[in-house]
Amino acid sequence: MYENDPTPASLPLTRECEWGCDWQIVSDSARVADLEAATHTVEAHASLPQRHRLRRLVDSYRQVIGPLPAHVLLLAVQQVLETPVGTPADETGREASAA
């Protein structure tokens, strides 16, 4: 192996569904495994309002910083899925500024 190899040899990583279904992925890359897990979570477990909020959030990020690094996409998914339904981020901000 070369000294400057950007992909060091590693053991495969396994990611399972955090929501308890039988989905899992095995990958040599933690980033790929995390992106696949986030994709599965959105496709299989996110409600339609959460998907719309995620789309708006990603679009807003892209307007500000351009193409998104993978870790920002992961954070966007976490933020949307951890926010209680019925309190969209844009409405929460308006409520706080109106008070």
CSV table of N, CA and C in Angstrom, one decimal:
chain,number,residue,atom,x,y,z
A,1,MET,N,0.8,-1.2,0.0
A,1,MET,CA,0.0,0.0,0.0
A,1,MET,C,0.9,1.2,0.0
A,2,TYR,N,0.5,2.3,-0.7
A,2,TYR,CA,1.3,3.5,-0.8
A,2,TYR,C,1.1,4.3,0.5
A,3,GLU,N,2.1,5.0,0.8
A,3,GLU,CA,2.1,5.8,2.0
A,3,GLU,C,1.0,6.9,2.0
A,4,ASN,N,0.7,7.5,0.9
A,4,ASN,CA,-0.3,8.5,0.7
A,4,ASN,C,-1.7,8.0,0.3
A,5,ASP,N,-1.9,6.8,0.5
A,5,ASP,CA,-3.2,6.2,0.1
A,5,ASP,C,-4.3,6.8,0.9
A,6,PRO,N,-5.3,7.5,0.2
A,6,PRO,CA,-6.4,8.2,0.9
A,6,PRO,C,-7.4,7.2,1.5
A,7,THR,N,-7.4,6.0,1.1
A,7,THR,CA,-8.4,5.0,1.6
A,7,THR,C,-7.7,3.9,2.3
A,8,PRO,N,-7.4,4.0,3.6
A,8,PRO,CA,-6.7,3.0,4.3
A,8,PRO,C,-7.5,1.7,4.4
A,9,ALA,N,-6.9,0.6,4.5
A,9,ALA,CA,-7.6,-0.6,4.7
A,9,ALA,C,-8.3,-0.6,6.0
A,10,SER,N,-9.5,-1.1,6.1
A,10,SER,CA,-10.3,-1.1,7.3
A,10,SER,C,-11.2,-2.2,7.3
A,11,LEU,N,-11.8,-2.5,8.5
A,11,LEU,CA,-12.8,-3.6,8.6
A,11,LEU,C,-14.1,-3.0,8.1
A,12,PRO,N,-14.9,-3.8,7.5
A,12,PRO,CA,-16.2,-3.3,7.1
A,12,PRO,C,-17.1,-2.9,8.3
A,13,LEU,N,-17.8,-1.8,8.1
A,13,LEU,CA,-18.7,-1.3,9.1
A,13,LEU,C,-20.1,-1.7,8.8
A,14,THR,N,-20.9,-1.9,9.9
A,14,THR,CA,-22.3,-2.3,9.7
A,14,THR,C,-23.1,-1.2,10.4
A,15,ARG,N,-24.1,-0.7,9.6
A,15,ARG,CA,-25.1,0.2,10.2
A,15,ARG,C,-26.5,-0.5,10.1
A,16,GLU,N,-27.2,-0.4,11.2
A,16,GLU,CA,-28.6,-0.9,11.2
A,16,GLU,C,-29.5,0.2,11.4
A,17,CYS,N,-30.8,-0.1,11.0
A,17,CYS,CA,-31.8,0.9,11.1
A,17,CYS,C,-32.1,1.3,12.6
A,18,GLU,N,-32.1,2.6,12.8
A,18,GLU,CA,-32.3,3.1,14.2
A,18,GLU,C,-33.7,3.0,14.6
A,19,TRP,N,-34.6,2.8,13.6
A,19,TRP,CA,-36.1,2.7,13.9
A,19,TRP,C,-36.5,1.3,14.2
A,20,GLY,N,-35.6,0.3,14.1
A,20,GLY,CA,-35.9,-1.1,14.5
A,20,GLY,C,-36.4,-2.0,13.4
A,21,CYS,N,-36.3,-1.6,12.1
A,21,CYS,CA,-36.7,-2.5,11.1
A,21,CYS,C,-35.4,-3.3,10.7
A,22,ASP,N,-35.6,-4.3,9.8
A,22,ASP,CA,-34.5,-5.2,9.6
A,22,ASP,C,-33.5,-4.8,8.5
A,23,TRP,N,-33.4,-3.5,8.2
A,23,TRP,CA,-32.5,-2.9,7.2
A,23,TRP,C,-31.1,-2.8,7.8
A,24,GLN,N,-30.1,-3.1,7.0
A,24,GLN,CA,-28.7,-2.8,7.4
A,24,GLN,C,-27.8,-2.7,6.2
A,25,ILE,N,-26.7,-2.1,6.4
A,25,ILE,CA,-25.7,-1.9,5.3
A,25,ILE,C,-24.3,-2.3,5.9
A,26,VAL,N,-23.5,-2.9,5.1
A,26,VAL,CA,-22.1,-3.2,5.4
A,26,VAL,C,-21.3,-2.4,4.4
A,27,SER,N,-20.3,-1.6,4.8
A,27,SER,CA,-19.5,-0.8,3.9
A,27,SER,C,-18.1,-0.7,4.5
A,28,ASP,N,-17.1,-0.5,3.6
A,28,ASP,CA,-15.8,-0.2,4.1
A,28,ASP,C,-15.6,1.3,4.5
A,29,SER,N,-16.6,2.1,4.1
A,29,SER,CA,-16.5,3.6,4.3
A,29,SER,C,-17.6,4.0,5.3
A,30,ALA,N,-17.2,4.6,6.4
A,30,ALA,CA,-18.1,5.1,7.4
A,30,ALA,C,-19.0,6.2,6.8
A,31,ARG,N,-18.5,7.1,5.9
A,31,ARG,CA,-19.3,8.1,5.3
A,31,ARG,C,-20.4,7.5,4.4
A,32,VAL,N,-20.0,6.5,3.6
A,32,VAL,CA,-21.0,5.8,2.7
A,32,VAL,C,-22.1,5.2,3.6
A,33,ALA,N,-21.6,4.5,4.6
A,33,ALA,CA,-22.6,3.8,5.5
A,33,ALA,C,-23.6,4.8,6.1
A,34,ASP,N,-23.1,5.9,6.6
A,34,ASP,CA,-23.9,6.9,7.2
A,34,ASP,C,-24.9,7.5,6.2
A,35,LEU,N,-24.4,7.8,5.0
A,35,LEU,CA,-25.3,8.4,4.0
A,35,LEU,C,-26.4,7.4,3.6
A,36,GLU,N,-26.0,6.1,3.4
A,36,GLU,CA,-27.0,5.1,3.1
A,36,GLU,C,-28.0,5.0,4.2
A,37,ALA,N,-27.6,5.0,5.5
A,37,ALA,CA,-28.5,4.9,6.6
A,37,ALA,C,-29.4,6.1,6.6
A,38,ALA,N,-28.9,7.3,6.4
A,38,ALA,CA,-29.8,8.5,6.3
A,38,ALA,C,-30.8,8.4,5.2
A,39,THR,N,-30.3,7.9,4.0
A,39,THR,CA,-31.3,7.7,2.9
A,39,THR,C,-32.4,6.8,3.3
A,40,HIS,N,-32.0,5.6,3.9
A,40,HIS,CA,-33.0,4.7,4.3
A,40,HIS,C,-34.0,5.3,5.3
A,41,THR,N,-33.5,6.0,6.2
A,41,THR,CA,-34.3,6.6,7.2
A,41,THR,C,-35.4,7.5,6.6
A,42,VAL,N,-34.9,8.4,5.7
A,42,VAL,CA,-35.8,9.3,5.0
A,42,VAL,C,-36.8,8.6,4.2
A,43,GLU,N,-36.4,7.6,3.4
A,43,GLU,CA,-37.3,6.9,2.5
A,43,GLU,C,-38.3,6.0,3.2
A,44,ALA,N,-37.8,5.4,4.3
A,44,ALA,CA,-38.7,4.4,4.9
A,44,ALA,C,-39.5,4.9,6.1
A,45,HIS,N,-38.9,5.9,6.8
A,45,HIS,CA,-39.5,6.3,8.1
A,45,HIS,C,-39.9,7.8,8.2
A,46,ALA,N,-39.6,8.6,7.3
A,46,ALA,CA,-39.9,10.1,7.4
A,46,ALA,C,-41.3,10.3,6.9
A,47,SER,N,-42.0,11.2,7.5
A,47,SER,CA,-43.4,11.5,7.1
A,47,SER,C,-43.3,12.5,5.9
A,48,LEU,N,-44.3,12.7,5.2
A,48,LEU,CA,-44.3,13.6,4.1
A,48,LEU,C,-43.9,15.0,4.5
A,49,PRO,N,-44.5,15.6,5.6
A,49,PRO,CA,-44.1,16.9,6.1
A,49,PRO,C,-42.6,16.9,6.4
A,50,GLN,N,-42.0,15.9,7.0
A,50,GLN,CA,-40.6,15.9,7.3
A,50,GLN,C,-39.8,15.9,6.0
A,51,ARG,N,-40.3,15.2,5.0
A,51,ARG,CA,-39.5,15.2,3.7
A,51,ARG,C,-39.6,16.5,3.1
A,52,HIS,N,-40.7,17.2,3.1
A,52,HIS,CA,-40.8,18.6,2.6
A,52,HIS,C,-39.8,19.5,3.4
A,53,ARG,N,-39.8,19.4,4.7
A,53,ARG,CA,-38.9,20.2,5.5
A,53,ARG,C,-37.5,20.0,5.2
A,54,LEU,N,-37.1,18.7,5.0
A,54,LEU,CA,-35.8,18.3,4.6
A,54,LEU,C,-35.4,19.0,3.2
A,55,ARG,N,-36.3,18.9,2.3
A,55,ARG,CA,-36.1,19.4,1.0
A,55,ARG,C,-35.8,21.0,1.0
A,56,ARG,N,-36.6,21.7,1.8
A,56,ARG,CA,-36.5,23.1,2.0
A,56,ARG,C,-35.1,23.4,2.7
A,57,LEU,N,-34.8,22.6,3.7
A,57,LEU,CA,-33.6,22.9,4.4
A,57,LEU,C,-32.3,22.7,3.5
A,58,VAL,N,-32.3,21.6,2.8
A,58,VAL,CA,-31.2,21.3,1.8
A,58,VAL,C,-31.1,22.4,0.8
A,59,ASP,N,-32.3,22.8,0.2
A,59,ASP,CA,-32.3,23.9,-0.8
A,59,ASP,C,-31.7,25.2,-0.2
A,60,SER,N,-32.1,25.5,1.1
A,60,SER,CA,-31.5,26.7,1.7
A,60,SER,C,-30.0,26.6,1.9
A,61,TYR,N,-29.6,25.4,2.4
A,61,TYR,CA,-28.1,25.2,2.6
A,61,TYR,C,-27.4,25.4,1.2
A,62,ARG,N,-27.9,24.9,0.2
A,62,ARG,CA,-27.3,24.9,-1.1
A,62,ARG,C,-27.2,26.4,-1.6
A,63,GLN,N,-28.2,27.2,-1.4
A,63,GLN,CA,-28.2,28.6,-1.8
A,63,GLN,C,-27.0,29.3,-1.1
A,64,VAL,N,-26.8,29.0,0.2
A,64,VAL,CA,-25.8,29.6,1.0
A,64,VAL,C,-24.4,29.1,0.7
A,65,ILE,N,-24.2,27.8,0.6
A,65,ILE,CA,-22.8,27.3,0.5
A,65,ILE,C,-22.5,26.5,-0.7
A,66,GLY,N,-23.5,26.4,-1.6
A,66,GLY,CA,-23.3,25.6,-2.9
A,66,GLY,C,-23.4,24.1,-2.6
A,67,PRO,N,-22.7,23.3,-3.4
A,67,PRO,CA,-22.7,21.9,-3.2
A,67,PRO,C,-22.5,21.5,-1.7
A,68,LEU,N,-23.3,20.6,-1.2
A,68,LEU,CA,-23.2,20.3,0.2
A,68,LEU,C,-22.2,19.1,0.5
A,69,PRO,N,-21.3,19.3,1.5
A,69,PRO,CA,-20.5,18.2,1.9
A,69,PRO,C,-21.4,17.1,2.5
A,70,ALA,N,-21.0,15.9,2.5
A,70,ALA,CA,-21.8,14.8,3.0
A,70,ALA,C,-22.2,14.9,4.4
A,71,HIS,N,-21.3,15.5,5.3
A,71,HIS,CA,-21.7,15.6,6.7
A,71,HIS,C,-22.8,16.6,6.9
A,72,VAL,N,-22.9,17.6,6.0
A,72,VAL,CA,-24.0,18.6,6.2
A,72,VAL,C,-25.3,17.9,5.8
A,73,LEU,N,-25.3,17.0,4.8
A,73,LEU,CA,-26.6,16.3,4.5
A,73,LEU,C,-27.0,15.4,5.7
A,74,LEU,N,-26.0,14.8,6.3
A,74,LEU,CA,-26.4,13.9,7.5
A,74,LEU,C,-26.9,14.8,8.6
A,75,LEU,N,-26.4,15.9,8.8
A,75,LEU,CA,-26.9,16.8,9.9
A,75,LEU,C,-28.3,17.3,9.6
A,76,ALA,N,-28.5,17.6,8.3
A,76,ALA,CA,-29.9,18.0,7.9
A,76,ALA,C,-30.9,17.0,8.2
A,77,VAL,N,-30.6,15.7,7.8
A,77,VAL,CA,-31.5,14.6,8.1
A,77,VAL,C,-31.8,14.5,9.6
A,78,GLN,N,-30.7,14.5,10.4
A,78,GLN,CA,-30.9,14.4,11.8
A,78,GLN,C,-31.7,15.6,12.4
A,79,GLN,N,-31.5,16.8,11.9
A,79,GLN,CA,-32.2,17.9,12.4
A,79,GLN,C,-33.7,17.8,12.1
A,80,VAL,N,-34.0,17.4,10.9
A,80,VAL,CA,-35.4,17.3,10.5
A,80,VAL,C,-36.1,16.2,11.3
A,81,LEU,N,-35.5,15.0,11.4
A,81,LEU,CA,-36.2,13.9,12.0
A,81,LEU,C,-36.2,14.0,13.5
A,82,GLU,N,-35.4,14.9,14.1
A,82,GLU,CA,-35.4,15.0,15.6
A,82,GLU,C,-36.4,16.2,16.0
A,83,THR,N,-36.8,17.0,15.0
A,83,THR,CA,-37.7,18.1,15.3
A,83,THR,C,-39.1,17.6,15.4
A,84,PRO,N,-39.8,17.8,16.5
A,84,PRO,CA,-41.2,17.3,16.6
A,84,PRO,C,-42.1,17.7,15.5
A,85,VAL,N,-43.0,16.8,15.1
A,85,VAL,CA,-43.9,17.1,14.0
A,85,VAL,C,-44.9,18.2,14.5
A,86,GLY,N,-45.2,19.1,13.6
A,86,GLY,CA,-46.1,20.2,14.0
A,86,GLY,C,-45.4,21.4,14.5
A,87,THR,N,-44.0,21.4,14.5
A,87,THR,CA,-43.2,22.6,14.8
A,87,THR,C,-42.1,22.8,13.8
A,88,PRO,N,-42.6,23.0,12.5
A,88,PRO,CA,-41.5,23.2,11.5
A,88,PRO,C,-40.6,24.4,11.9
A,89,ALA,N,-39.3,24.2,11.5
A,89,ALA,CA,-38.3,25.2,11.8
A,89,ALA,C,-38.7,26.6,11.4
A,90,ASP,N,-39.3,26.8,10.2
A,90,ASP,CA,-39.6,28.1,9.8
A,90,ASP,C,-40.7,28.7,10.6
A,91,GLU,N,-41.7,27.9,11.1
A,91,GLU,CA,-42.8,28.5,11.9
A,91,GLU,C,-42.2,28.7,13.3
A,92,THR,N,-41.4,27.9,13.8
A,92,THR,CA,-40.8,28.1,15.2
A,92,THR,C,-40.0,29.4,15.2
A,93,GLY,N,-39.3,29.7,14.2
A,93,GLY,CA,-38.5,31.0,14.1
A,93,GLY,C,-39.5,32.2,14.1
A,94,ARG,N,-40.6,32.1,13.4
A,94,ARG,CA,-41.5,33.2,13.3
A,94,ARG,C,-42.2,33.4,14.6
A,95,GLU,N,-42.5,32.3,15.3
A,95,GLU,CA,-43.2,32.4,16.6
A,95,GLU,C,-42.2,33.1,17.6
A,96,ALA,N,-41.0,32.8,17.6
A,96,ALA,CA,-40.0,33.4,18.5
A,96,ALA,C,-39.8,34.9,18.2
A,97,SER,N,-39.8,35.3,17.0
A,97,SER,CA,-39.6,36.7,16.6
A,97,SER,C,-40.9,37.5,16.9
A,98,ALA,N,-42.1,36.8,16.9
A,98,ALA,CA,-43.3,37.6,17.1
A,98,ALA,C,-43.5,37.8,18.6
A,99,ALA,N,-42.9,37.0,19.5
A,99,ALA,CA,-43.1,37.1,20.9
A,99,ALA,C,-42.5,38.3,21.5
